Short mmCIF file of C-alpha atoms and ligand atoms in Angstrom, two decimals:
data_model
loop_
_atom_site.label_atom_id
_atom_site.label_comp_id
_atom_site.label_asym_id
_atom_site.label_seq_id
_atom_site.Cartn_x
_atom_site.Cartn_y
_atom_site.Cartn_z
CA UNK T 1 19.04 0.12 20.14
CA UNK T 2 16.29 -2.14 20.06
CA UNK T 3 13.89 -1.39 17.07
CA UNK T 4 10.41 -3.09 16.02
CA UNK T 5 9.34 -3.01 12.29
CA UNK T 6 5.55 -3.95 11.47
CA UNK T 7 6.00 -4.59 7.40
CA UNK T 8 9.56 -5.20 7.40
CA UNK T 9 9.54 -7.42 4.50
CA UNK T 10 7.66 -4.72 2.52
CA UNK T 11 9.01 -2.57 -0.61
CA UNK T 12 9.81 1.12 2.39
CA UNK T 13 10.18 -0.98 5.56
CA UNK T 14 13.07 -3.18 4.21
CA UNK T 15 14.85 -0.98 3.04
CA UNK T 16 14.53 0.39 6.53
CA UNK T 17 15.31 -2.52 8.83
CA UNK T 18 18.58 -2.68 5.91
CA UNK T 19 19.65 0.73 7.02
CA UNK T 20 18.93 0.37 10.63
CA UNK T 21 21.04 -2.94 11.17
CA UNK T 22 24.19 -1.18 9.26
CA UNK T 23 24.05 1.27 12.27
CA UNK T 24 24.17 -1.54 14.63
CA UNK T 25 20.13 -1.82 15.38
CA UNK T 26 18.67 -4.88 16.66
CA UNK T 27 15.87 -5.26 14.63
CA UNK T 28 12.69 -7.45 15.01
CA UNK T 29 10.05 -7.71 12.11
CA UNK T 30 6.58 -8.63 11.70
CA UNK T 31 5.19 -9.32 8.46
CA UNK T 32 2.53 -12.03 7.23
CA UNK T 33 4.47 -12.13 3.60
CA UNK T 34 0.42 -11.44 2.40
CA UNK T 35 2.20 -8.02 0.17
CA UNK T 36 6.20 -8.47 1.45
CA UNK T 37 9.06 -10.55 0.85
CA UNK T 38 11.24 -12.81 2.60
CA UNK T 39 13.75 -12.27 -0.07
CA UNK T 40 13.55 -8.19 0.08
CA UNK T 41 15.09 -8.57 3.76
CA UNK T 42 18.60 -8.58 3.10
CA UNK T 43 20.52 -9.30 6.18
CA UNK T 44 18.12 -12.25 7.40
CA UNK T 45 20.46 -13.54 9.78
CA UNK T 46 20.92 -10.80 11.71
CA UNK T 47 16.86 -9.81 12.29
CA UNK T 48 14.55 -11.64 14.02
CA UNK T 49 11.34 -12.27 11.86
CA UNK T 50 7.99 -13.68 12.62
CA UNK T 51 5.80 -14.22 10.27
CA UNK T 52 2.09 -12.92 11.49
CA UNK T 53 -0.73 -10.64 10.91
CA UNK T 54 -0.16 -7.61 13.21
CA UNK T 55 -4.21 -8.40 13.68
CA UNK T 56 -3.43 -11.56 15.67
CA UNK T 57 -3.15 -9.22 18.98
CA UNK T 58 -2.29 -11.81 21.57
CA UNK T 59 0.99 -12.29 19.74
CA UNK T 60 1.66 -8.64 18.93
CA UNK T 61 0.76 -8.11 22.95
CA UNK T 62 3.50 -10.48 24.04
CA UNK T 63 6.24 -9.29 21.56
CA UNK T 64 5.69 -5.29 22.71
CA UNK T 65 5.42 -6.70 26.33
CA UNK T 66 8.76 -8.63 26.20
CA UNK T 67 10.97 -7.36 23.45
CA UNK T 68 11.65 -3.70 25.21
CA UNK T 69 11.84 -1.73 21.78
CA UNK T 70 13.14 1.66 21.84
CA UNK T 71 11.19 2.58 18.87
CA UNK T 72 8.70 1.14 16.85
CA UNK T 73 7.87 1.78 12.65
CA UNK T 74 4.54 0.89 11.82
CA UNK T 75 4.59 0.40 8.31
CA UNK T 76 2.29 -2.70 7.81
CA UNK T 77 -0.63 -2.44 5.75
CA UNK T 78 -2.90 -3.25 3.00
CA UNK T 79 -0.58 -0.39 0.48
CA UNK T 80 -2.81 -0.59 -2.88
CA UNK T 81 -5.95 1.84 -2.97
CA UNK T 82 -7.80 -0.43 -5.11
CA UNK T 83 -7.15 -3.46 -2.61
CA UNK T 84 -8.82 -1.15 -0.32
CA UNK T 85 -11.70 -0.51 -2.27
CA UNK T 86 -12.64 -4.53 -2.48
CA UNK T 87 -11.47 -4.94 0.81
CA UNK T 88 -12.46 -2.16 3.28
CA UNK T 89 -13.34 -3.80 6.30
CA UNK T 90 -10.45 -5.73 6.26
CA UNK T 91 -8.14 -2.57 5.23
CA UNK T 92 -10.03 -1.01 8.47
CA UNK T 93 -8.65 -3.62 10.75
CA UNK T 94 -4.89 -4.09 9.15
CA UNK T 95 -4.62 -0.41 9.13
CA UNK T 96 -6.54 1.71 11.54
CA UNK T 97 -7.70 -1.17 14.20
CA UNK T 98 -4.43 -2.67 14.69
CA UNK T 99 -2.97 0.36 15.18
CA UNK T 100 -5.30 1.86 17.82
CA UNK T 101 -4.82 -1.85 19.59
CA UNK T 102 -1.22 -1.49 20.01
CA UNK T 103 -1.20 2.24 21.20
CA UNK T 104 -4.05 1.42 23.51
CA UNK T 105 -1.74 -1.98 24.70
CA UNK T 106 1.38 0.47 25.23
CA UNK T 107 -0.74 2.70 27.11
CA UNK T 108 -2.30 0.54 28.98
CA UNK T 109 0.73 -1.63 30.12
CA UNK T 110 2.63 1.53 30.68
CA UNK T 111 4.98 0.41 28.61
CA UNK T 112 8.24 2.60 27.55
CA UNK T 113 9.77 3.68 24.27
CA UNK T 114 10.70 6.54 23.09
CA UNK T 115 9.19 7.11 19.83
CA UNK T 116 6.32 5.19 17.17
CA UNK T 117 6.47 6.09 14.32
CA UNK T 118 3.02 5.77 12.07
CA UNK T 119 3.12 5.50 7.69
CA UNK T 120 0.31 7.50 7.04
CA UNK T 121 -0.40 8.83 3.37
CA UNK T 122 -0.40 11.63 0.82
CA UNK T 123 -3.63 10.24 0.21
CA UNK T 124 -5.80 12.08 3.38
CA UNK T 125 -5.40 15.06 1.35
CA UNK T 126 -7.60 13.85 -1.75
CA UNK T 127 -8.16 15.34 -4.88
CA UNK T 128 -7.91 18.95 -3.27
CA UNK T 129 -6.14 21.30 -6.27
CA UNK T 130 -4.25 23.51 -4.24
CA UNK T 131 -0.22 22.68 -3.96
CA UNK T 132 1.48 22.51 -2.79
CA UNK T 133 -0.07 20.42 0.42
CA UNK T 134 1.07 21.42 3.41
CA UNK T 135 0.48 18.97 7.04
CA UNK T 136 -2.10 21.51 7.76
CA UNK T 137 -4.15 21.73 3.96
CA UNK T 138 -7.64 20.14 3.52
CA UNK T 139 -7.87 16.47 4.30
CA UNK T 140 -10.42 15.11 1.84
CA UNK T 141 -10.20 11.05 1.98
CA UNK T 142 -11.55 9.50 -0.73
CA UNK T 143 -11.22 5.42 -0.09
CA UNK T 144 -11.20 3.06 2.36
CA UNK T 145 -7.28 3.54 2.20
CA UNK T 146 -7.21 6.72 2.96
CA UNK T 147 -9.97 7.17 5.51
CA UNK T 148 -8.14 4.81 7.87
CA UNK T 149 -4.88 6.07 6.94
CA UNK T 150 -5.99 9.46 8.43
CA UNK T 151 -8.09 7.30 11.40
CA UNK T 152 -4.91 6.21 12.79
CA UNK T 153 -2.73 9.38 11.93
CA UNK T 154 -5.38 11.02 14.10
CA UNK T 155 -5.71 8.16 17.08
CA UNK T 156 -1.55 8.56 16.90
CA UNK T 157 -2.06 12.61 17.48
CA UNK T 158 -4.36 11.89 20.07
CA UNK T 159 -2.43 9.17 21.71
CA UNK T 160 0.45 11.98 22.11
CA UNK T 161 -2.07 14.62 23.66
CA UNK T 162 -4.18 12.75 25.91
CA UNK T 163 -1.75 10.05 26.99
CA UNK T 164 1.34 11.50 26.31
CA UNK T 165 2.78 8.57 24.02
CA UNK T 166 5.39 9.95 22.30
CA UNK T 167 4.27 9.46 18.81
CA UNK T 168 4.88 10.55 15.21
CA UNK T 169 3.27 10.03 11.45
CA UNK T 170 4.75 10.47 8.28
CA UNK T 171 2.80 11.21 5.51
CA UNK T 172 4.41 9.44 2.19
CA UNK T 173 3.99 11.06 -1.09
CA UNK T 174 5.07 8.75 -4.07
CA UNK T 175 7.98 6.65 -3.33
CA UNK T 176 10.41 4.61 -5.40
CA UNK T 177 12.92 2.75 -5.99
CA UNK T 178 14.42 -0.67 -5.90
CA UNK T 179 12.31 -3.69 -4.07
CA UNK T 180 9.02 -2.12 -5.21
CA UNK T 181 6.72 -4.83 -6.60
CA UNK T 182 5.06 -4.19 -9.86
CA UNK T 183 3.12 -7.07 -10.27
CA UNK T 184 -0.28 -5.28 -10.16
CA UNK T 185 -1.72 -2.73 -11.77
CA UNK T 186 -1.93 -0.20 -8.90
CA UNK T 187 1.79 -0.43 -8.07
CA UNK T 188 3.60 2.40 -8.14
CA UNK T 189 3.84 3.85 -11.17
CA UNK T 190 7.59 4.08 -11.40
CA UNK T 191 8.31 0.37 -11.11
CA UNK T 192 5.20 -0.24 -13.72
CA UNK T 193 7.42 1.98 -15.99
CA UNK T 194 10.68 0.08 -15.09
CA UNK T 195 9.22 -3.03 -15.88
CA UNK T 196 7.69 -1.87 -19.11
CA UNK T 197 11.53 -0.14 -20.19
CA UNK T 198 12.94 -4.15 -18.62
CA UNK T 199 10.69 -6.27 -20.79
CA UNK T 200 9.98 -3.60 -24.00
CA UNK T 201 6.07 -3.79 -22.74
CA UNK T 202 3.79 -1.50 -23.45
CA UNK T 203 3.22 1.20 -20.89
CA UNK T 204 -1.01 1.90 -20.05
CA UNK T 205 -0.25 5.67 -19.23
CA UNK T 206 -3.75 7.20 -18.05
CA UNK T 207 -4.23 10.80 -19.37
CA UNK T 208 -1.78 12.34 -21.02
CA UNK T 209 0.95 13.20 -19.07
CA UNK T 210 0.60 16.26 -17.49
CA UNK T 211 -1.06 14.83 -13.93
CA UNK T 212 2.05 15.80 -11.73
CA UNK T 213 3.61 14.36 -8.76
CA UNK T 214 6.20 14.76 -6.08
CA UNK T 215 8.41 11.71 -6.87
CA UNK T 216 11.03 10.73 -3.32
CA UNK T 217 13.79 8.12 -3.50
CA UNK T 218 13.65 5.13 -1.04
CA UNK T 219 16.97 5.77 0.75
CA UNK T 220 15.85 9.52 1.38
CA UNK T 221 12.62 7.96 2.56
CA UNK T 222 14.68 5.74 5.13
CA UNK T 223 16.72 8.57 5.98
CA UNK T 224 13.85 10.92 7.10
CA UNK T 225 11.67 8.06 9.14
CA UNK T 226 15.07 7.89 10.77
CA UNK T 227 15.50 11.15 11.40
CA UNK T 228 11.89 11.89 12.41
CA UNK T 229 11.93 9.07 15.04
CA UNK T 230 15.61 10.13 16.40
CA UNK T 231 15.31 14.08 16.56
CA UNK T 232 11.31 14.80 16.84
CA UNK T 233 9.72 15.91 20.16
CA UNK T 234 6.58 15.57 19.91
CA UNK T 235 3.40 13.90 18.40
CA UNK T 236 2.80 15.19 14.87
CA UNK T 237 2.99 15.09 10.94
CA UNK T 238 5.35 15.35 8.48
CA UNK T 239 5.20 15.19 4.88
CA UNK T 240 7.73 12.83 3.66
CA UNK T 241 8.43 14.28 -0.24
CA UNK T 242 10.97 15.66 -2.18
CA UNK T 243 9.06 19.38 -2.79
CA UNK T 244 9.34 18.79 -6.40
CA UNK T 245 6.53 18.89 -8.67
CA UNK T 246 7.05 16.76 -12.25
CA UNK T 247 4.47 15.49 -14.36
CA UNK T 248 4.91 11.82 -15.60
CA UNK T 249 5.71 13.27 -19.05
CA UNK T 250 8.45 14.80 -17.88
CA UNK T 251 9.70 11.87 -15.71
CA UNK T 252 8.94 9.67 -18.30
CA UNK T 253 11.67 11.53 -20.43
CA UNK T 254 14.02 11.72 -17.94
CA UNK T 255 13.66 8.11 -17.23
CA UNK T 256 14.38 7.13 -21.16
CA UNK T 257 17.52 8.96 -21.17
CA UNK T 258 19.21 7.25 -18.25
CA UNK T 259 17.58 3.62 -19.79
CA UNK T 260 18.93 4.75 -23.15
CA UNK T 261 15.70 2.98 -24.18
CA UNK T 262 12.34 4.17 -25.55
CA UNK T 263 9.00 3.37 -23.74
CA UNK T 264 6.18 2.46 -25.99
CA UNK T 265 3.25 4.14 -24.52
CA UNK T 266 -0.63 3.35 -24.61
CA UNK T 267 -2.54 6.68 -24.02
CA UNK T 268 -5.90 6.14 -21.88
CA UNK T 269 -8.35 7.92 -20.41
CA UNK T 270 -7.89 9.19 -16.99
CA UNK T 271 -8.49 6.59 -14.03
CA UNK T 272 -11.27 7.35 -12.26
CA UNK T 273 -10.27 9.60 -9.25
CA UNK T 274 -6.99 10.18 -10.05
CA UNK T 275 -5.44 13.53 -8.43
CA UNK T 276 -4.35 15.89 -11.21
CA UNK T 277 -1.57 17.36 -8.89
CA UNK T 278 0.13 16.60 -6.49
CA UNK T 279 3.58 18.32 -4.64
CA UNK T 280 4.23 18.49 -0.73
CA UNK T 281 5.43 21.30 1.36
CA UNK T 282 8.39 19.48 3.08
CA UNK T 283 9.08 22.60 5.10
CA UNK T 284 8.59 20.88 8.35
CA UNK T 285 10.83 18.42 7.34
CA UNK T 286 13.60 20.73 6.39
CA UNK T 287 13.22 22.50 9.11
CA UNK T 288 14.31 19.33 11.13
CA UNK T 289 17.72 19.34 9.29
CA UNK T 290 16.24 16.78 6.54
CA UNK T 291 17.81 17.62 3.21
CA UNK T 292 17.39 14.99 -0.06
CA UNK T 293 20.06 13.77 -1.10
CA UNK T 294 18.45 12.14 -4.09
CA UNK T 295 17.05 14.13 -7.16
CA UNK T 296 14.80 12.49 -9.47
CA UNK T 297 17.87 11.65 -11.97
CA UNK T 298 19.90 10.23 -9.91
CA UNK T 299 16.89 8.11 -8.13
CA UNK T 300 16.41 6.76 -11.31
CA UNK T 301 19.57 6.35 -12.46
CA UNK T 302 19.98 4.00 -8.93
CA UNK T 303 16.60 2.22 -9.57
CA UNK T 304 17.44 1.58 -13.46
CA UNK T 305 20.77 0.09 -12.20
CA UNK T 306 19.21 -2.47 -10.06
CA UNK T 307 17.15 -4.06 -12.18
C1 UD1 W 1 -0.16 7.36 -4.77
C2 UD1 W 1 -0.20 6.13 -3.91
C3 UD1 W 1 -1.53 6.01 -3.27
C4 UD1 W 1 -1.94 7.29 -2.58
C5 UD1 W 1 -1.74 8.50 -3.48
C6 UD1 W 1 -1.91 9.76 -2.65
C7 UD1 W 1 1.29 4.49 -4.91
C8 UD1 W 1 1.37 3.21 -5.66
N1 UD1 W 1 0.06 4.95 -4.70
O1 UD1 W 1 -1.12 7.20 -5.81
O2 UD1 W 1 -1.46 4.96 -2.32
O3 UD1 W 1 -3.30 7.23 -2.29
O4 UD1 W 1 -0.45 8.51 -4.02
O5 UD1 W 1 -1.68 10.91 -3.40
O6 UD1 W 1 2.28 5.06 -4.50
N2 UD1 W 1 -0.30 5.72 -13.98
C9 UD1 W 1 -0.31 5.41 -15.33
N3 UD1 W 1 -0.12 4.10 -15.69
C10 UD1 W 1 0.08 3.10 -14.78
C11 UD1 W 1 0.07 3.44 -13.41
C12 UD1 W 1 -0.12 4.76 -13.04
O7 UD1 W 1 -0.49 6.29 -16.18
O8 UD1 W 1 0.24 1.95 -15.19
C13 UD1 W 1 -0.52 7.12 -13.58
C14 UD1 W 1 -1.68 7.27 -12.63
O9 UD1 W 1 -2.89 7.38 -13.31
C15 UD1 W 1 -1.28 8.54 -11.86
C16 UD1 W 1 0.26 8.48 -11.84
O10 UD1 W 1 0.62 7.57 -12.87
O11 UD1 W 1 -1.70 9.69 -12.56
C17 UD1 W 1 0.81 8.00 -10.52
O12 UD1 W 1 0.13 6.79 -10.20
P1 UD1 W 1 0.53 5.87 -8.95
O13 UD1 W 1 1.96 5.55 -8.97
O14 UD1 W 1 -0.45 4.75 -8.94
O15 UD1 W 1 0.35 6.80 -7.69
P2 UD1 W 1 -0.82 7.79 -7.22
O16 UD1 W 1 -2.02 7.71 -8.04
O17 UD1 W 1 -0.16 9.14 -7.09
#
């Protein structure tokens, strides 16, 4: 099984290419290193890794052309909101136009594999306040981010119907878990706190506590991308979450317990544009055979152990 990884040296897609050469994958990444890691790939010697900017198209025309994947992840992209708000055009081109220029390649070169997989985002569904959010609730984007996150999910969709490419998307609610940077403000908020608990910092928690999200553990992430790519028929969505709803307060306390530590908290205002709640319908998921394995506990007992 040849597999292509766009972002492999990123926090989700190396734990991905990990997974997928344990089960014998041959696995070729792109990544320009501008968010990844060399050092998050773990089994170097075994992938094959170029470093380059899935905008620099000649390249990325060759490698589709000659390497004969069987199925391709695209998971690189400009990841931080924020990034995307001082960046927009250049968010536009890492992660709608690049996109649309490989689909349109593949279609145009008629070239086979069996499924391509797209990382879209919880974010297309906004600040909309009804939950839980289903593939088919409101879609309300509300930065640069999440505009083109939807732009491609929808050029994938309509890749599938018009040209029949067999594509998929996933849409990620907030993952975590070990690899995940949190150098900058806008990581994700779980490896802000596990940095904070690390280095007795003081955690900047904005509100007070009651915003909720739905909170999914790398591995199950990996799991389900596999899954979706491997058993899925045809072009749509899926929700990749866990279905639970907790507000940070709560995870906060959870997360304590397992750290047998206490985090010293800063209580700020709200951040501009922050969603009060947030929980997925994974029913489509589940309904593929995808069950989590990972409960928020036991995430974060795994995370707090690898730090
Ligand atoms: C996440 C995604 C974002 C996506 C959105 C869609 C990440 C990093 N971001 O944003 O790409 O658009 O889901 O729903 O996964 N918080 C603090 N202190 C901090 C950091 C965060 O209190 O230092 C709070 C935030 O204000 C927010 C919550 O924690 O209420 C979660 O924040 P964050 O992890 O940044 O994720 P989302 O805002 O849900």
């Amino acid at each position: 099984m040849k597999v292509l990884i766009t972002g492999g040296a990123g926090f989700i897609g190396s734990h991905l290419a990990h997974s997928l050469v344990k089960r014998g994958a041959e696995v070729t990444i792109v990544d320009d290193l501008s968010m990844g890691r060399l050092s998050n790939i773990a089994d170097m010697a075994q992938v094959t890794f170029y470093q380059r900017s899935v905008c620099d198209y000649e390249f990325m025309h060759g490698l589709l052309k000659r390497g004969k994947f069987d199925y391709i992840y695209f998971l690189a992209a400009i990841a931080s909101v924020a990034d995307s708000i001082k960046r927009p055009w250049e968010t536009h081109q890492v992660n709608s136009e690049a996109i649309l220029n490989s689909l349109e390649f593949i279609r145009r070169e008629h070239i086979k594999v069996k499924r391509i997989l797209f990382s879209s985002s919880a974010a297309v569904y906004g600040d909309d306040l009804q939950v839980p959010k289903g593939e088919g609730s409101a879609i309300r984007p509300l930065s640069p981010y999440a505009i083109d996150k939807f732009l491609a999910d929808r050029y994938m969709a309509a890749y599938g119907k018009l040209y029949h490419l067999p594509t998929v998307c996933v849409r990620f609610f907030n993952v975590y878990g070990p690899k995940q940077n949190p150098q900058s403000p806008y990581s994700g908020v779980l490896s802000i706190i596990t940095n904070c608990l690390v280095k007795g910092r003081q955690f900047k928690l904005y509100g007070d506590g009651t915003q909720t999200r739905d909170f999914i553990f790398v591995e199950d992430v990996v799991r389900a991308m596999i899954m979706i790519v491997e058993k899925s028929t045809a072009s749509t969505v899926f929700n990749v979450a866990n279905g639970q709803e907790n507000s940070l307060a709560e995870v906060i306390q959870v997360y304590e317990k397992i750290a047998r530590r206490t985090l010293k908290i800063d209580y700020l205002a709200p951040r501009a544009g922050d969603i009060k709640r947030s929980v997925a319908d994974v029913s489509r998921l589940n309904d593929l055979g995808f069950k989590s394995r990972w409960t928020l506990a036991a995430g974060l007992e795994a995370y707090w152990n690898s730090v």
